[in-house]
Amino acid sequence: MNRQAQAAVLFLVGAALLHAGFTNLYLRYVKAGLQPLLLLSGAVLIVAALATAWYEWRRARMEKAHAEAHAEAHAEAHAEAHTETETHEDAAHEGHVHREPRIAWLLVLPLFALILVAPPALGSYSAVRTGTAIQQPYGLSKLPASNPLTIGLVDYATRAVYDHGHSLGTRQLKVTGFIALDKSGSPYLVRMALNCCAADAQPVKIALTGKIPPVLQPDTWLEVTGTYSAKQTKDPINNRPIPYFQVTLAKPVPTPKDPYDESWNQ
């Protein structure tokens, strides 16, 4: 992999980062707040690629000019001797060329993976194999007075468990998440919460009761309307509490622009 190839790879990686940063693709990998850093990284890689290509072009041009000047200076007096010496020197030089290992081209594979294979957001497969990651809050913010109230799944679970629903009261609530089914077929509404990136995403689950649709498919996104339920269960994986939600209406919705819950970062 010579300098030109290195510059090309740098440019493609930078362009891929800018593409991901200017679209919703980056939300599959990192939280929304890291978008400026992602764009900056892409821009830096592109500048580095252009600088590398310019440096290599300039070096090649200087070497060519130096070789031409050297040949002209010795052309008349030492044409034959110089040609023979030059031939031996070139052969010796070629014998000592150290080529970069071809395995270095494997560095291009992550680039093609980023461009061609956008991974889906973590879903029910991860949720049913990982314990709920509900965390006790340092404090709870005041909720709007609207009724019905659209509330994040992580926020609902936190208030239901640690506030015992006092801040939720009896008003109508709307919560969105994807469906996950445990081994017994019991449905959970889940949202993957993250601190930094998809690699550290953890599920927060709420159990459903009430008017639940008779057929539920894992990874289907639902908006459920209902009220707080004081009932709780335990996650069989880590024995953490899972609150219930009393459903009065459930309808499928498209996958959100940002499938992860980032309330832990607020």
CSV table of C-alpha atoms in Angstrom, one decimal:
chain,number,residue,atom,x,y,z
A,1,MET,CA,0.0,0.0,0.0
A,2,ASN,CA,1.9,3.1,-1.2
A,3,ARG,CA,1.2,6.7,-0.3
A,4,GLN,CA,-1.3,7.2,-3.0
A,5,ALA,CA,-3.3,4.2,-1.8
A,6,GLN,CA,-3.1,5.4,1.8
A,7,ALA,CA,-4.4,8.8,0.7
A,8,ALA,CA,-7.3,7.2,-1.2
A,9,VAL,CA,-8.3,5.0,1.9
A,10,LEU,CA,-8.1,8.1,4.2
A,11,PHE,CA,-10.3,10.0,1.8
A,12,LEU,CA,-12.9,7.3,1.6
A,13,VAL,CA,-13.0,6.8,5.3
A,14,GLY,CA,-13.4,10.5,5.9
A,15,ALA,CA,-16.1,10.7,3.2
A,16,ALA,CA,-17.9,7.8,4.9
A,17,LEU,CA,-17.8,9.5,8.2
A,18,LEU,CA,-19.2,12.7,6.7
A,19,HIS,CA,-22.0,10.7,5.0
A,20,ALA,CA,-22.9,9.0,8.3
A,21,GLY,CA,-22.7,12.3,10.2
A,22,PHE,CA,-25.0,14.2,7.8
A,23,THR,CA,-27.6,11.4,7.7
A,24,ASN,CA,-29.3,9.3,10.5
A,25,LEU,CA,-26.8,6.5,9.9
A,26,TYR,CA,-24.5,7.7,12.7
A,27,LEU,CA,-27.3,7.2,15.2
A,28,ARG,CA,-26.8,3.4,14.7
A,29,TYR,CA,-23.3,3.8,16.2
A,30,VAL,CA,-23.1,6.8,18.6
A,31,LYS,CA,-25.4,9.1,20.5
A,32,ALA,CA,-26.7,12.2,18.8
A,33,GLY,CA,-24.5,14.6,20.8
A,34,LEU,CA,-21.3,13.1,19.1
A,35,GLN,CA,-22.4,14.3,15.7
A,36,PRO,CA,-20.1,17.4,15.7
A,37,LEU,CA,-17.1,15.3,16.6
A,38,LEU,CA,-17.9,12.7,14.0
A,39,LEU,CA,-18.1,15.4,11.3
A,40,LEU,CA,-14.9,17.0,12.5
A,41,SER,CA,-13.1,13.6,12.3
A,42,GLY,CA,-14.3,13.1,8.8
A,43,ALA,CA,-13.1,16.5,7.8
A,44,VAL,CA,-9.7,15.9,9.4
A,45,LEU,CA,-9.3,12.6,7.5
A,46,ILE,CA,-10.1,14.2,4.2
A,47,VAL,CA,-7.7,17.1,4.8
A,48,ALA,CA,-5.0,14.5,5.8
A,49,ALA,CA,-5.7,12.5,2.6
A,50,LEU,CA,-5.4,15.6,0.4
A,51,ALA,CA,-2.2,16.7,2.1
A,52,THR,CA,-0.7,13.2,1.7
A,53,ALA,CA,-1.6,13.1,-2.0
A,54,TRP,CA,-0.1,16.6,-2.5
A,55,TYR,CA,3.1,15.7,-0.7
A,56,GLU,CA,3.5,12.5,-2.7
A,57,TRP,CA,2.9,14.4,-6.0
A,58,ARG,CA,5.4,17.1,-5.0
A,59,ARG,CA,8.0,14.5,-4.0
A,60,ALA,CA,7.6,12.6,-7.2
A,61,ARG,CA,7.9,15.8,-9.2
A,62,MET,CA,11.1,16.9,-7.4
A,63,GLU,CA,12.7,13.4,-7.9
A,64,LYS,CA,11.9,13.5,-11.6
A,65,ALA,CA,13.4,17.0,-12.0
A,66,HIS,CA,16.5,15.9,-10.0
A,67,ALA,CA,16.9,12.8,-12.2
A,68,GLU,CA,16.6,14.8,-15.4
A,69,ALA,CA,19.2,17.4,-14.2
A,70,HIS,CA,21.6,14.6,-13.1
A,71,ALA,CA,21.2,12.8,-16.5
A,72,GLU,CA,21.9,16.0,-18.5
A,73,ALA,CA,25.0,16.9,-16.5
A,74,HIS,CA,26.7,13.6,-17.2
A,75,ALA,CA,25.3,12.9,-20.7
A,76,GLU,CA,28.3,14.0,-22.8
A,77,ALA,CA,31.3,12.8,-20.9
A,78,HIS,CA,30.1,9.6,-19.3
A,79,ALA,CA,27.2,8.5,-21.3
A,80,GLU,CA,28.1,4.8,-21.6
A,81,ALA,CA,29.8,4.4,-18.2
A,82,HIS,CA,27.0,6.2,-16.5
A,83,THR,CA,24.4,4.1,-18.2
A,84,GLU,CA,26.1,0.9,-17.1
A,85,THR,CA,26.6,2.2,-13.5
A,86,GLU,CA,23.0,3.4,-13.4
A,87,THR,CA,21.8,0.0,-14.5
A,88,HIS,CA,23.7,-1.8,-11.7
A,89,GLU,CA,22.6,0.8,-9.2
A,90,ASP,CA,18.9,0.5,-10.2
A,91,ALA,CA,19.1,-3.3,-10.0
A,92,ALA,CA,20.7,-3.1,-6.6
A,93,HIS,CA,18.1,-0.6,-5.5
A,94,GLU,CA,15.3,-2.7,-6.8
A,95,GLY,CA,16.7,-5.7,-4.9
A,96,HIS,CA,16.3,-3.8,-1.6
A,97,VAL,CA,12.8,-2.5,-2.1
A,98,HIS,CA,10.7,-3.2,1.0
A,99,ARG,CA,7.1,-3.6,0.0
A,100,GLU,CA,4.3,-3.2,2.5
A,101,PRO,CA,2.5,-6.4,3.3
A,102,ARG,CA,-0.6,-7.0,1.2
A,103,ILE,CA,-2.6,-7.8,4.4
A,104,ALA,CA,-2.7,-4.0,5.0
A,105,TRP,CA,-5.4,-3.9,2.5
A,106,LEU,CA,-7.7,-5.6,5.0
A,107,LEU,CA,-7.9,-2.1,6.6
A,108,VAL,CA,-10.4,-1.3,3.8
A,109,LEU,CA,-12.9,-3.9,5.0
A,110,PRO,CA,-14.4,-1.8,7.8
A,111,LEU,CA,-14.8,1.0,5.3
A,112,PHE,CA,-17.0,-1.2,3.0
A,113,ALA,CA,-18.8,-2.5,6.1
A,114,LEU,CA,-19.7,1.1,7.1
A,115,ILE,CA,-20.8,2.0,3.5
A,116,LEU,CA,-22.6,-1.1,2.4
A,117,VAL,CA,-23.8,-2.8,5.6
A,118,ALA,CA,-25.5,-0.4,8.0
A,119,PRO,CA,-26.3,-2.5,11.1
A,120,PRO,CA,-29.8,-2.4,12.6
A,121,ALA,CA,-30.2,-0.9,16.0
A,122,LEU,CA,-30.0,-3.4,18.9
A,123,GLY,CA,-33.4,-5.0,19.4
A,124,SER,CA,-35.3,-7.8,21.1
A,125,TYR,CA,-32.4,-10.4,20.7
A,126,SER,CA,-30.2,-8.3,23.0
A,127,ALA,CA,-33.0,-7.2,25.3
A,128,VAL,CA,-34.1,-10.7,26.3
A,129,ARG,CA,-30.5,-11.8,27.0
A,130,THR,CA,-29.6,-8.8,29.1
A,131,GLY,CA,-31.1,-7.7,32.4
A,132,THR,CA,-33.0,-4.5,32.6
A,133,ALA,CA,-30.6,-1.6,33.3
A,134,ILE,CA,-33.0,0.7,35.3
A,135,GLN,CA,-31.1,3.1,37.5
A,136,GLN,CA,-32.1,5.1,40.6
A,137,PRO,CA,-32.1,8.8,39.7
A,138,TYR,CA,-30.5,11.6,41.6
A,139,GLY,CA,-33.7,13.6,41.2
A,140,LEU,CA,-36.8,13.7,39.0
A,141,SER,CA,-37.8,16.7,36.9
A,142,LYS,CA,-41.3,18.1,37.0
A,143,LEU,CA,-43.5,16.7,34.2
A,144,PRO,CA,-45.6,18.8,31.9
A,145,ALA,CA,-49.3,19.2,32.8
A,146,SER,CA,-50.5,17.8,29.5
A,147,ASN,CA,-53.0,14.9,29.4
A,148,PRO,CA,-52.3,12.6,27.7
A,149,LEU,CA,-48.6,12.9,28.4
A,150,THR,CA,-46.0,11.5,26.1
A,151,ILE,CA,-43.2,10.2,28.3
A,152,GLY,CA,-40.0,8.3,27.5
A,153,LEU,CA,-39.9,4.6,28.4
A,154,VAL,CA,-36.8,5.0,30.6
A,155,ASP,CA,-38.5,8.0,32.4
A,156,TYR,CA,-41.7,6.0,33.0
A,157,ALA,CA,-39.8,3.0,34.3
A,158,THR,CA,-37.7,5.2,36.7
A,159,ARG,CA,-40.7,7.0,38.1
A,160,ALA,CA,-42.8,3.8,38.4
A,161,VAL,CA,-40.1,2.0,40.4
A,162,TYR,CA,-38.4,4.7,42.4
A,163,ASP,CA,-41.1,7.3,42.7
A,164,HIS,CA,-43.9,4.7,43.0
A,165,GLY,CA,-45.8,6.6,40.4
A,166,HIS,CA,-46.5,9.7,42.5
A,167,SER,CA,-45.4,12.0,39.7
A,168,LEU,CA,-47.4,10.1,37.2
A,169,GLY,CA,-50.7,10.1,39.0
A,170,THR,CA,-53.7,8.7,37.1
A,171,ARG,CA,-53.4,10.6,33.9
A,172,GLN,CA,-53.1,9.1,30.5
A,173,LEU,CA,-49.6,8.3,29.3
A,174,LYS,CA,-48.1,7.5,25.9
A,175,VAL,CA,-44.9,5.4,25.8
A,176,THR,CA,-43.1,4.1,22.7
A,177,GLY,CA,-40.7,1.2,22.5
A,178,PHE,CA,-40.1,-2.1,20.7
A,179,ILE,CA,-41.6,-5.5,21.7
A,180,ALA,CA,-39.5,-8.2,23.2
A,181,LEU,CA,-40.9,-11.6,24.4
A,182,ASP,CA,-39.4,-13.6,27.2
A,183,LYS,CA,-39.2,-17.4,27.3
A,184,SER,CA,-42.8,-17.7,28.5
A,185,GLY,CA,-44.1,-15.4,25.7
A,186,SER,CA,-44.8,-12.5,28.1
A,187,PRO,CA,-44.4,-9.1,26.3
A,188,TYR,CA,-42.0,-6.3,27.3
A,189,LEU,CA,-41.9,-2.9,25.9
A,190,VAL,CA,-38.2,-2.0,25.6
A,191,ARG,CA,-35.9,0.9,24.8
A,192,MET,CA,-32.1,0.5,24.6
A,193,ALA,CA,-30.5,3.2,26.7
A,194,LEU,CA,-27.0,4.3,26.0
A,195,ASN,CA,-24.3,6.5,27.6
A,196,CYS,CA,-22.0,7.0,24.7
A,197,CYS,CA,-22.4,4.5,21.8
A,198,ALA,CA,-24.3,1.4,20.7
A,199,ALA,CA,-21.6,-0.8,22.2
A,200,ASP,CA,-22.7,0.2,25.7
A,201,ALA,CA,-26.4,0.2,25.1
A,202,GLN,CA,-28.5,-1.6,27.7
A,203,PRO,CA,-32.2,-2.5,27.7
A,204,VAL,CA,-34.8,-0.9,30.0
A,205,LYS,CA,-38.0,-2.9,30.1
A,206,ILE,CA,-41.6,-2.4,31.2
A,207,ALA,CA,-44.1,-5.2,31.3
A,208,LEU,CA,-47.5,-4.8,29.7
A,209,THR,CA,-50.9,-5.6,31.0
A,210,GLY,CA,-54.4,-4.6,30.0
A,211,LYS,CA,-55.6,-4.4,26.4
A,212,ILE,CA,-52.6,-5.9,24.7
A,213,PRO,CA,-52.8,-6.9,21.0
A,214,PRO,CA,-53.3,-10.7,20.7
A,215,VAL,CA,-50.4,-11.1,18.3
A,216,LEU,CA,-47.1,-9.4,19.0
A,217,GLN,CA,-44.0,-9.7,16.9
A,218,PRO,CA,-40.5,-9.1,18.4
A,219,ASP,CA,-38.9,-5.8,17.3
A,220,THR,CA,-42.2,-4.3,16.4
A,221,TRP,CA,-42.4,-0.7,17.5
A,222,LEU,CA,-45.5,0.2,19.5
A,223,GLU,CA,-47.0,3.3,20.9
A,224,VAL,CA,-49.0,2.3,24.0
A,225,THR,CA,-51.5,4.6,25.7
A,226,GLY,CA,-52.6,3.9,29.3
A,227,THR,CA,-51.9,4.6,32.9
A,228,TYR,CA,-49.4,3.8,35.6
A,229,SER,CA,-49.6,0.4,37.3
A,230,ALA,CA,-48.3,-0.3,40.7
A,231,LYS,CA,-47.6,-3.9,39.8
A,232,GLN,CA,-44.0,-5.0,39.4
A,233,THR,CA,-42.1,-8.1,38.5
A,234,LYS,CA,-38.4,-9.1,38.6
A,235,ASP,CA,-36.1,-9.5,35.6
A,236,PRO,CA,-35.1,-13.2,35.6
A,237,ILE,CA,-31.6,-12.3,34.4
A,238,ASN,CA,-30.5,-9.8,37.0
A,239,ASN,CA,-33.4,-9.7,39.4
A,240,ARG,CA,-33.9,-6.0,38.9
A,241,PRO,CA,-37.4,-4.5,39.1
A,242,ILE,CA,-39.6,-4.2,36.0
A,243,PRO,CA,-42.7,-2.0,36.3
A,244,TYR,CA,-46.0,-2.7,34.6
A,245,PHE,CA,-47.9,-0.4,32.3
A,246,GLN,CA,-51.7,-0.6,32.1
A,247,VAL,CA,-52.5,-0.5,28.4
A,248,THR,CA,-55.7,0.9,27.1
A,249,LEU,CA,-54.6,1.3,23.4
A,250,ALA,CA,-51.7,0.1,21.4
A,251,LYS,CA,-50.8,0.9,17.8
A,252,PRO,CA,-47.7,0.1,15.7
A,253,VAL,CA,-45.5,3.0,14.7
A,254,PRO,CA,-42.4,3.4,12.5
A,255,THR,CA,-39.0,2.9,13.9
A,256,PRO,CA,-38.0,6.3,15.4
A,257,LYS,CA,-35.3,8.4,13.8
A,258,ASP,CA,-33.1,7.8,16.9
A,259,PRO,CA,-34.0,4.3,18.2
A,260,TYR,CA,-31.9,4.7,21.4
A,261,ASP,CA,-32.9,6.4,24.5
A,262,GLU,CA,-30.4,9.0,25.6
A,263,SER,CA,-32.1,10.4,28.7
A,264,TRP,CA,-29.2,9.1,30.8
A,265,ASN,CA,-27.0,11.8,29.2
A,266,GLN,CA,-29.4,14.7,30.1
